[in-house]
Amino acid sequence: MIVKRNNFENIKRQNYSIAVGNFDGIHKGHKYLLDALLKYKNTDNSKVAVLSFTPHPIKIMAPNKWKKNLVRFRTKYEKLKLLGLDALFLLSFSKKFSETSAEQFIVKYLINMLNVKNIVVGEDFRFGYNREGNVNLLKKYQEKGAFNIEAIKKKSDNKNNIFSSSLIRNLVKNGNIRQANSLLGHNWQVEGKVVRGNALGRTLGFPTANLKYMYQISPQRGIYACWTQIEGETIWRMSAASSGIRPHYEGKEEILEVYIFNYSGNLYQKRIKVSFVKKIRNEEKFNSDQDLIVRMKKDCEHIKEILTKTEVLNNN
C-alpha cells in the first residue's frame, strides 16, 4: 500500500475509488464503510484508497478538545494494508486549509487532483469551511456525472452503542479495555520502539520493555493483561503491562512498562506491539519493594489465568 502526502501527481489516471475520513483505530464502524469501498476494487480496473487528514482536524480547530489518537499512524497503516487498500492519501490540515469551501474541496481535490470514480463516506460526513459540505452536496456532483457517491449508515452493537472513535477513546481512558476491544473488533494496541528505562523492574526480578505514548492516548493507569509481539517474530507472548507514573518510585512521566513472560533477550531499540486484553487493578504505592514483588507475582499468576482463556483477537 502506497502513502501519498499532498502530491497526488499521476493519481487521476489510475482510476481510484476512495473513502474519506480519519479512521482512527479502524473500528467495526470503519470496517463496514471500508468493506463497501473494497467492493469497488478491481471493478473496471479500479483501485481503492482512503483520503485522510493530518493532523486530525480537531487538533487544529479545537485543541482544547483534542485527546490524541487511539492508535499510532503505523498501526493504522498496517490495518488498512491488511484489509487490501491500495493507497492512503494524506492532506495536511491547517487553519488555512480549513478555509477551503466545500465546493472548492470537491473540485480541487476530488475531481481535478484525484479524479475519483466512487466515493464512500458516512451518512453524517461533513467537510469544507464551517463544515458546510455534506452528502447532499456530493450527490449534486454525482448528478452532474462527476463521480458516484455511497453514504453508509452508522452502525451499532447489540447494546445500541454506535461504533465511534470518541466512544472507544473514552473507554480506553477509563480502563474498560474489554468493551473497547468489542467495539474495535480487535485488541487495542500500543506499538513503538523500546526506550531505555531505569532498570527498576530488572532489580525486582521483572525486567520490562518500556514504551512512550507520544501522540497516542494512554489507558487508565493500572496493571493490564496483554499480548506482546516482538519485531521479527510472528508469535504473541503473554505479558503483564503497567501503565502510569510508577507512584511507588515517585514517578511523574506517563510510561508503559511491559514484562514479557519467559523472555530474557535484549529488546532495547526493538519495535514491539502490545495488545491489551483486560485491566486487573490500579497502580499502587507499596510499603516496601518486597511488598511490590509479592503483588507483582500475584498479578502475573492472575494474568496467566486470563490469557490462557483468551485468544489473541485479530491483532495482525
PDB file of N, CA and C in Angstrom, residues 10-63:
ATOM      1  N   ASN A  10      -0.250  12.038 -11.112  1.00  0.00           N
ATOM      2  CA  ASN A  10      -0.494  10.764 -11.806  1.00  0.00           C
ATOM      3  C   ASN A  10      -1.617   9.928 -11.213  1.00  0.00           C
ATOM      4  N   ILE A  11      -2.125  10.334 -10.035  1.00  0.00           N
ATOM      5  CA  ILE A  11      -3.195   9.555  -9.407  1.00  0.00           C
ATOM      6  C   ILE A  11      -4.461   9.605 -10.266  1.00  0.00           C
ATOM      7  N   LYS A  12      -4.741  10.757 -10.877  1.00  0.00           N
ATOM      8  CA  LYS A  12      -6.006  10.921 -11.597  1.00  0.00           C
ATOM      9  C   LYS A  12      -6.140   9.940 -12.772  1.00  0.00           C
ATOM     10  N   ARG A  13      -5.015   9.366 -13.211  1.00  0.00           N
ATOM     11  CA  ARG A  13      -5.074   8.426 -14.326  1.00  0.00           C
ATOM     12  C   ARG A  13      -5.153   6.969 -13.856  1.00  0.00           C
ATOM     13  N   GLN A  14      -5.281   6.776 -12.549  1.00  0.00           N
ATOM     14  CA  GLN A  14      -5.219   5.408 -12.020  1.00  0.00           C
ATOM     15  C   GLN A  14      -6.562   4.863 -11.533  1.00  0.00           C
ATOM     16  N   ASN A  15      -7.641   5.580 -11.797  1.00  0.00           N
ATOM     17  CA  ASN A  15      -8.979   5.027 -11.576  1.00  0.00           C
ATOM     18  C   ASN A  15      -9.230   4.626 -10.124  1.00  0.00           C
ATOM     19  N   TYR A  16      -9.158   5.580  -9.222  1.00  0.00           N
ATOM     20  CA  TYR A  16      -9.316   5.287  -7.788  1.00  0.00           C
ATOM     21  C   TYR A  16     -10.755   5.485  -7.313  1.00  0.00           C
ATOM     22  N   SER A  17     -11.171   4.599  -6.425  1.00  0.00           N
ATOM     23  CA  SER A  17     -12.353   4.798  -5.592  1.00  0.00           C
ATOM     24  C   SER A  17     -11.831   5.066  -4.192  1.00  0.00           C
ATOM     25  N   ILE A  18     -12.469   6.002  -3.463  1.00  0.00           N
ATOM     26  CA  ILE A  18     -11.919   6.384  -2.169  1.00  0.00           C
ATOM     27  C   ILE A  18     -12.984   6.417  -1.069  1.00  0.00           C
ATOM     28  N   ALA A  19     -12.509   6.260   0.147  1.00  0.00           N
ATOM     29  CA  ALA A  19     -13.298   6.548   1.342  1.00  0.00           C
ATOM     30  C   ALA A  19     -12.637   7.743   2.012  1.00  0.00           C
ATOM     31  N   VAL A  20     -13.445   8.646   2.550  1.00  0.00           N
ATOM     32  CA  VAL A  20     -12.895   9.856   3.166  1.00  0.00           C
ATOM     33  C   VAL A  20     -13.185   9.830   4.661  1.00  0.00           C
ATOM     34  N   GLY A  21     -12.146  10.082   5.465  1.00  0.00           N
ATOM     35  CA  GLY A  21     -12.321  10.111   6.915  1.00  0.00           C
ATOM     36  C   GLY A  21     -11.001   9.943   7.625  1.00  0.00           C
ATOM     37  N   ASN A  22     -11.044  10.015   8.950  1.00  0.00           N
ATOM     38  CA  ASN A  22      -9.807   9.885   9.720  1.00  0.00           C
ATOM     39  C   ASN A  22      -9.469   8.437  10.042  1.00  0.00           C
ATOM     40  N   PHE A  23     -10.480   7.609  10.274  1.00  0.00           N
ATOM     41  CA  PHE A  23     -10.303   6.174  10.509  1.00  0.00           C
ATOM     42  C   PHE A  23      -9.354   5.870  11.674  1.00  0.00           C
ATOM     43  N   ASP A  24      -9.519   6.604  12.760  1.00  0.00           N
ATOM     44  CA  ASP A  24      -8.669   6.385  13.930  1.00  0.00           C
ATOM     45  C   ASP A  24      -9.096   5.098  14.642  1.00  0.00           C
ATOM     46  N   GLY A  25      -8.224   4.120  14.672  1.00  0.00           N
ATOM     47  CA  GLY A  25      -8.489   2.863  15.353  1.00  0.00           C
ATOM     48  C   GLY A  25      -8.997   1.765  14.445  1.00  0.00           C
ATOM     49  N   ILE A  26      -9.553   2.108  13.283  1.00  0.00           N
ATOM     50  CA  ILE A  26     -10.146   1.127  12.355  1.00  0.00           C
ATOM     51  C   ILE A  26     -11.106   0.223  13.127  1.00  0.00           C
ATOM     52  N   HIS A  27     -12.156   0.826  13.708  1.00  0.00           N
ATOM     53  CA  HIS A  27     -13.118   0.055  14.493  1.00  0.00           C
ATOM     54  C   HIS A  27     -14.167  -0.602  13.581  1.00  0.00           C
ATOM     55  N   LYS A  28     -15.151  -1.271  14.182  1.00  0.00           N
ATOM     56  CA  LYS A  28     -16.131  -2.024  13.403  1.00  0.00           C
ATOM     57  C   LYS A  28     -16.949  -1.128  12.473  1.00  0.00           C
ATOM     58  N   GLY A  29     -17.242   0.092  12.908  1.00  0.00           N
ATOM     59  CA  GLY A  29     -17.958   1.028  12.044  1.00  0.00           C
ATOM     60  C   GLY A  29     -17.141   1.377  10.811  1.00  0.00           C
ATOM     61  N   HIS A  30     -15.839   1.621  11.009  1.00  0.00           N
ATOM     62  CA  HIS A  30     -14.944   1.873   9.880  1.00  0.00           C
ATOM     63  C   HIS A  30     -14.917   0.669   8.948  1.00  0.00           C
ATOM     64  N   LYS A  31     -14.913  -0.527   9.546  1.00  0.00           N
ATOM     65  CA  LYS A  31     -14.818  -1.754   8.757  1.00  0.00           C
ATOM     66  C   LYS A  31     -16.023  -1.892   7.823  1.00  0.00           C
ATOM     67  N   TYR A  32     -17.224  -1.561   8.312  1.00  0.00           N
ATOM     68  CA  TYR A  32     -18.405  -1.595   7.444  1.00  0.00           C
ATOM     69  C   TYR A  32     -18.204  -0.676   6.239  1.00  0.00           C
ATOM     70  N   LEU A  33     -17.704   0.533   6.515  1.00  0.00           N
ATOM     71  CA  LEU A  33     -17.511   1.509   5.447  1.00  0.00           C
ATOM     72  C   LEU A  33     -16.432   1.050   4.466  1.00  0.00           C
ATOM     73  N   LEU A  34     -15.340   0.515   4.994  1.00  0.00           N
ATOM     74  CA  LEU A  34     -14.245   0.069   4.133  1.00  0.00           C
ATOM     75  C   LEU A  34     -14.624  -1.172   3.337  1.00  0.00           C
ATOM     76  N   ASP A  35     -15.470  -2.016   3.914  1.00  0.00           N
ATOM     77  CA  ASP A  35     -15.965  -3.173   3.155  1.00  0.00           C
ATOM     78  C   ASP A  35     -16.757  -2.704   1.935  1.00  0.00           C
ATOM     79  N   ALA A  36     -17.540  -1.622   2.115  1.00  0.00           N
ATOM     80  CA  ALA A  36     -18.294  -1.055   0.993  1.00  0.00           C
ATOM     81  C   ALA A  36     -17.336  -0.517  -0.069  1.00  0.00           C
ATOM     82  N   LEU A  37     -16.244   0.116   0.379  1.00  0.00           N
ATOM     83  CA  LEU A  37     -15.241   0.627  -0.554  1.00  0.00           C
ATOM     84  C   LEU A  37     -14.576  -0.509  -1.326  1.00  0.00           C
ATOM     85  N   LEU A  38     -14.239  -1.571  -0.624  1.00  0.00           N
ATOM     86  CA  LEU A  38     -13.489  -2.671  -1.245  1.00  0.00           C
ATOM     87  C   LEU A  38     -14.278  -3.379  -2.343  1.00  0.00           C
ATOM     88  N   LYS A  39     -15.589  -3.200  -2.346  1.00  0.00           N
ATOM     89  CA  LYS A  39     -16.397  -3.794  -3.422  1.00  0.00           C
ATOM     90  C   LYS A  39     -16.041  -3.187  -4.779  1.00  0.00           C
ATOM     91  N   TYR A  40     -15.479  -1.969  -4.750  1.00  0.00           N
ATOM     92  CA  TYR A  40     -15.103  -1.309  -5.999  1.00  0.00           C
ATOM     93  C   TYR A  40     -13.717  -1.743  -6.490  1.00  0.00           C
ATOM     94  N   LYS A  41     -12.983  -2.440  -5.669  1.00  0.00           N
ATOM     95  CA  LYS A  41     -11.628  -2.854  -6.057  1.00  0.00           C
ATOM     96  C   LYS A  41     -11.705  -3.818  -7.230  1.00  0.00           C
ATOM     97  N   ASN A  42     -10.901  -3.523  -8.241  1.00  0.00           N
ATOM     98  CA  ASN A  42     -10.827  -4.342  -9.456  1.00  0.00           C
ATOM     99  C   ASN A  42     -12.089  -4.274 -10.319  1.00  0.00           C
ATOM    100  N   THR A  43     -13.051  -3.428  -9.919  1.00  0.00           N
ATOM    101  CA  THR A  43     -14.200  -3.185 -10.780  1.00  0.00           C
ATOM    102  C   THR A  43     -13.791  -2.126 -11.800  1.00  0.00           C
ATOM    103  N   ASP A  44     -13.854  -2.461 -13.086  1.00  0.00           N
ATOM    104  CA  ASP A  44     -13.378  -1.540 -14.133  1.00  0.00           C
ATOM    105  C   ASP A  44     -11.942  -1.109 -13.865  1.00  0.00           C
ATOM    106  N   ASN A  45     -11.157  -2.070 -13.366  1.00  0.00           N
ATOM    107  CA  ASN A  45      -9.731  -1.816 -13.110  1.00  0.00           C
ATOM    108  C   ASN A  45      -9.505  -0.727 -12.067  1.00  0.00           C
ATOM    109  N   SER A  46     -10.435  -0.611 -11.114  1.00  0.00           N
ATOM    110  CA  SER A  46     -10.351   0.437 -10.100  1.00  0.00           C
ATOM    111  C   SER A  46      -9.485   0.014  -8.913  1.00  0.00           C
ATOM    112  N   LYS A  47      -8.742   0.969  -8.384  1.00  0.00           N
ATOM    113  CA  LYS A  47      -8.009   0.780  -7.143  1.00  0.00           C
ATOM    114  C   LYS A  47      -8.778   1.474  -6.023  1.00  0.00           C
ATOM    115  N   VAL A  48      -8.457   1.131  -4.771  1.00  0.00           N
ATOM    116  CA  VAL A  48      -9.181   1.728  -3.645  1.00  0.00           C
ATOM    117  C   VAL A  48      -8.203   2.380  -2.673  1.00  0.00           C
ATOM    118  N   ALA A  49      -8.645   3.489  -2.090  1.00  0.00           N
ATOM    119  CA  ALA A  49      -7.772   4.253  -1.187  1.00  0.00           C
ATOM    120  C   ALA A  49      -8.599   4.970  -0.135  1.00  0.00           C
ATOM    121  N   VAL A  50      -7.926   5.375   0.923  1.00  0.00           N
ATOM    122  CA  VAL A  50      -8.511   6.245   1.943  1.00  0.00           C
ATOM    123  C   VAL A  50      -7.892   7.627   1.789  1.00  0.00           C
ATOM    124  N   LEU A  51      -8.745   8.644   1.810  1.00  0.00           N
ATOM    125  CA  LEU A  51      -8.283  10.036   1.843  1.00  0.00           C
ATOM    126  C   LEU A  51      -8.490  10.546   3.257  1.00  0.00           C
ATOM    127  N   SER A  52      -7.394  10.967   3.890  1.00  0.00           N
ATOM    128  CA  SER A  52      -7.479  11.377   5.286  1.00  0.00           C
ATOM    129  C   SER A  52      -6.712  12.672   5.486  1.00  0.00           C
ATOM    130  N   PHE A  53      -6.746  13.170   6.717  1.00  0.00           N
ATOM    131  CA  PHE A  53      -6.142  14.461   7.038  1.00  0.00           C
ATOM    132  C   PHE A  53      -5.151  14.310   8.189  1.00  0.00           C
ATOM    133  N   THR A  54      -4.051  15.068   8.087  1.00  0.00           N
ATOM    134  CA  THR A  54      -3.058  15.015   9.142  1.00  0.00           C
ATOM    135  C   THR A  54      -2.526  16.421   9.431  1.00  0.00           C
ATOM    136  N   PRO A  55      -2.503  16.856  10.702  1.00  0.00           N
ATOM    137  CA  PRO A  55      -3.029  16.131  11.852  1.00  0.00           C
ATOM    138  C   PRO A  55      -4.552  16.091  11.841  1.00  0.00           C
ATOM    139  N   HIS A  56      -5.132  15.434  12.833  1.00  0.00           N
ATOM    140  CA  HIS A  56      -6.585  15.379  12.948  1.00  0.00           C
ATOM    141  C   HIS A  56      -7.140  16.806  13.005  1.00  0.00           C
ATOM    142  N   PRO A  57      -8.183  17.114  12.220  1.00  0.00           N
ATOM    143  CA  PRO A  57      -8.740  18.482  12.203  1.00  0.00           C
ATOM    144  C   PRO A  57      -9.072  19.048  13.581  1.00  0.00           C
ATOM    145  N   ILE A  58      -9.538  18.214  14.504  1.00  0.00           N
ATOM    146  CA  ILE A  58      -9.882  18.711  15.845  1.00  0.00           C
ATOM    147  C   ILE A  58      -8.654  19.295  16.542  1.00  0.00           C
ATOM    148  N   LYS A  59      -7.488  18.716  16.280  1.00  0.00           N
ATOM    149  CA  LYS A  59      -6.260  19.201  16.911  1.00  0.00           C
ATOM    150  C   LYS A  59      -5.967  20.639  16.508  1.00  0.00           C
ATOM    151  N   ILE A  60      -6.351  21.006  15.291  1.00  0.00           N
ATOM    152  CA  ILE A  60      -6.115  22.354  14.785  1.00  0.00           C
ATOM    153  C   ILE A  60      -7.253  23.296  15.153  1.00  0.00           C
ATOM    154  N   MET A  61      -8.493  22.823  14.982  1.00  0.00           N
ATOM    155  CA  MET A  61      -9.657  23.693  15.137  1.00  0.00           C
ATOM    156  C   MET A  61     -10.145  23.814  16.580  1.00  0.00           C
ATOM    157  N   ALA A  62      -9.949  22.780  17.382  1.00  0.00           N
ATOM    158  CA  ALA A  62     -10.409  22.816  18.780  1.00  0.00           C
ATOM    159  C   ALA A  62      -9.401  22.076  19.658  1.00  0.00           C
ATOM    160  N   PRO A  63      -8.183  22.633  19.784  1.00  0.00           N
ATOM    161  CA  PRO A  63      -7.116  21.942  20.516  1.00  0.00           C
ATOM    162  C   PRO A  63      -7.474  21.591  21.959  1.00  0.00           C
TER     163      PRO A  63
END
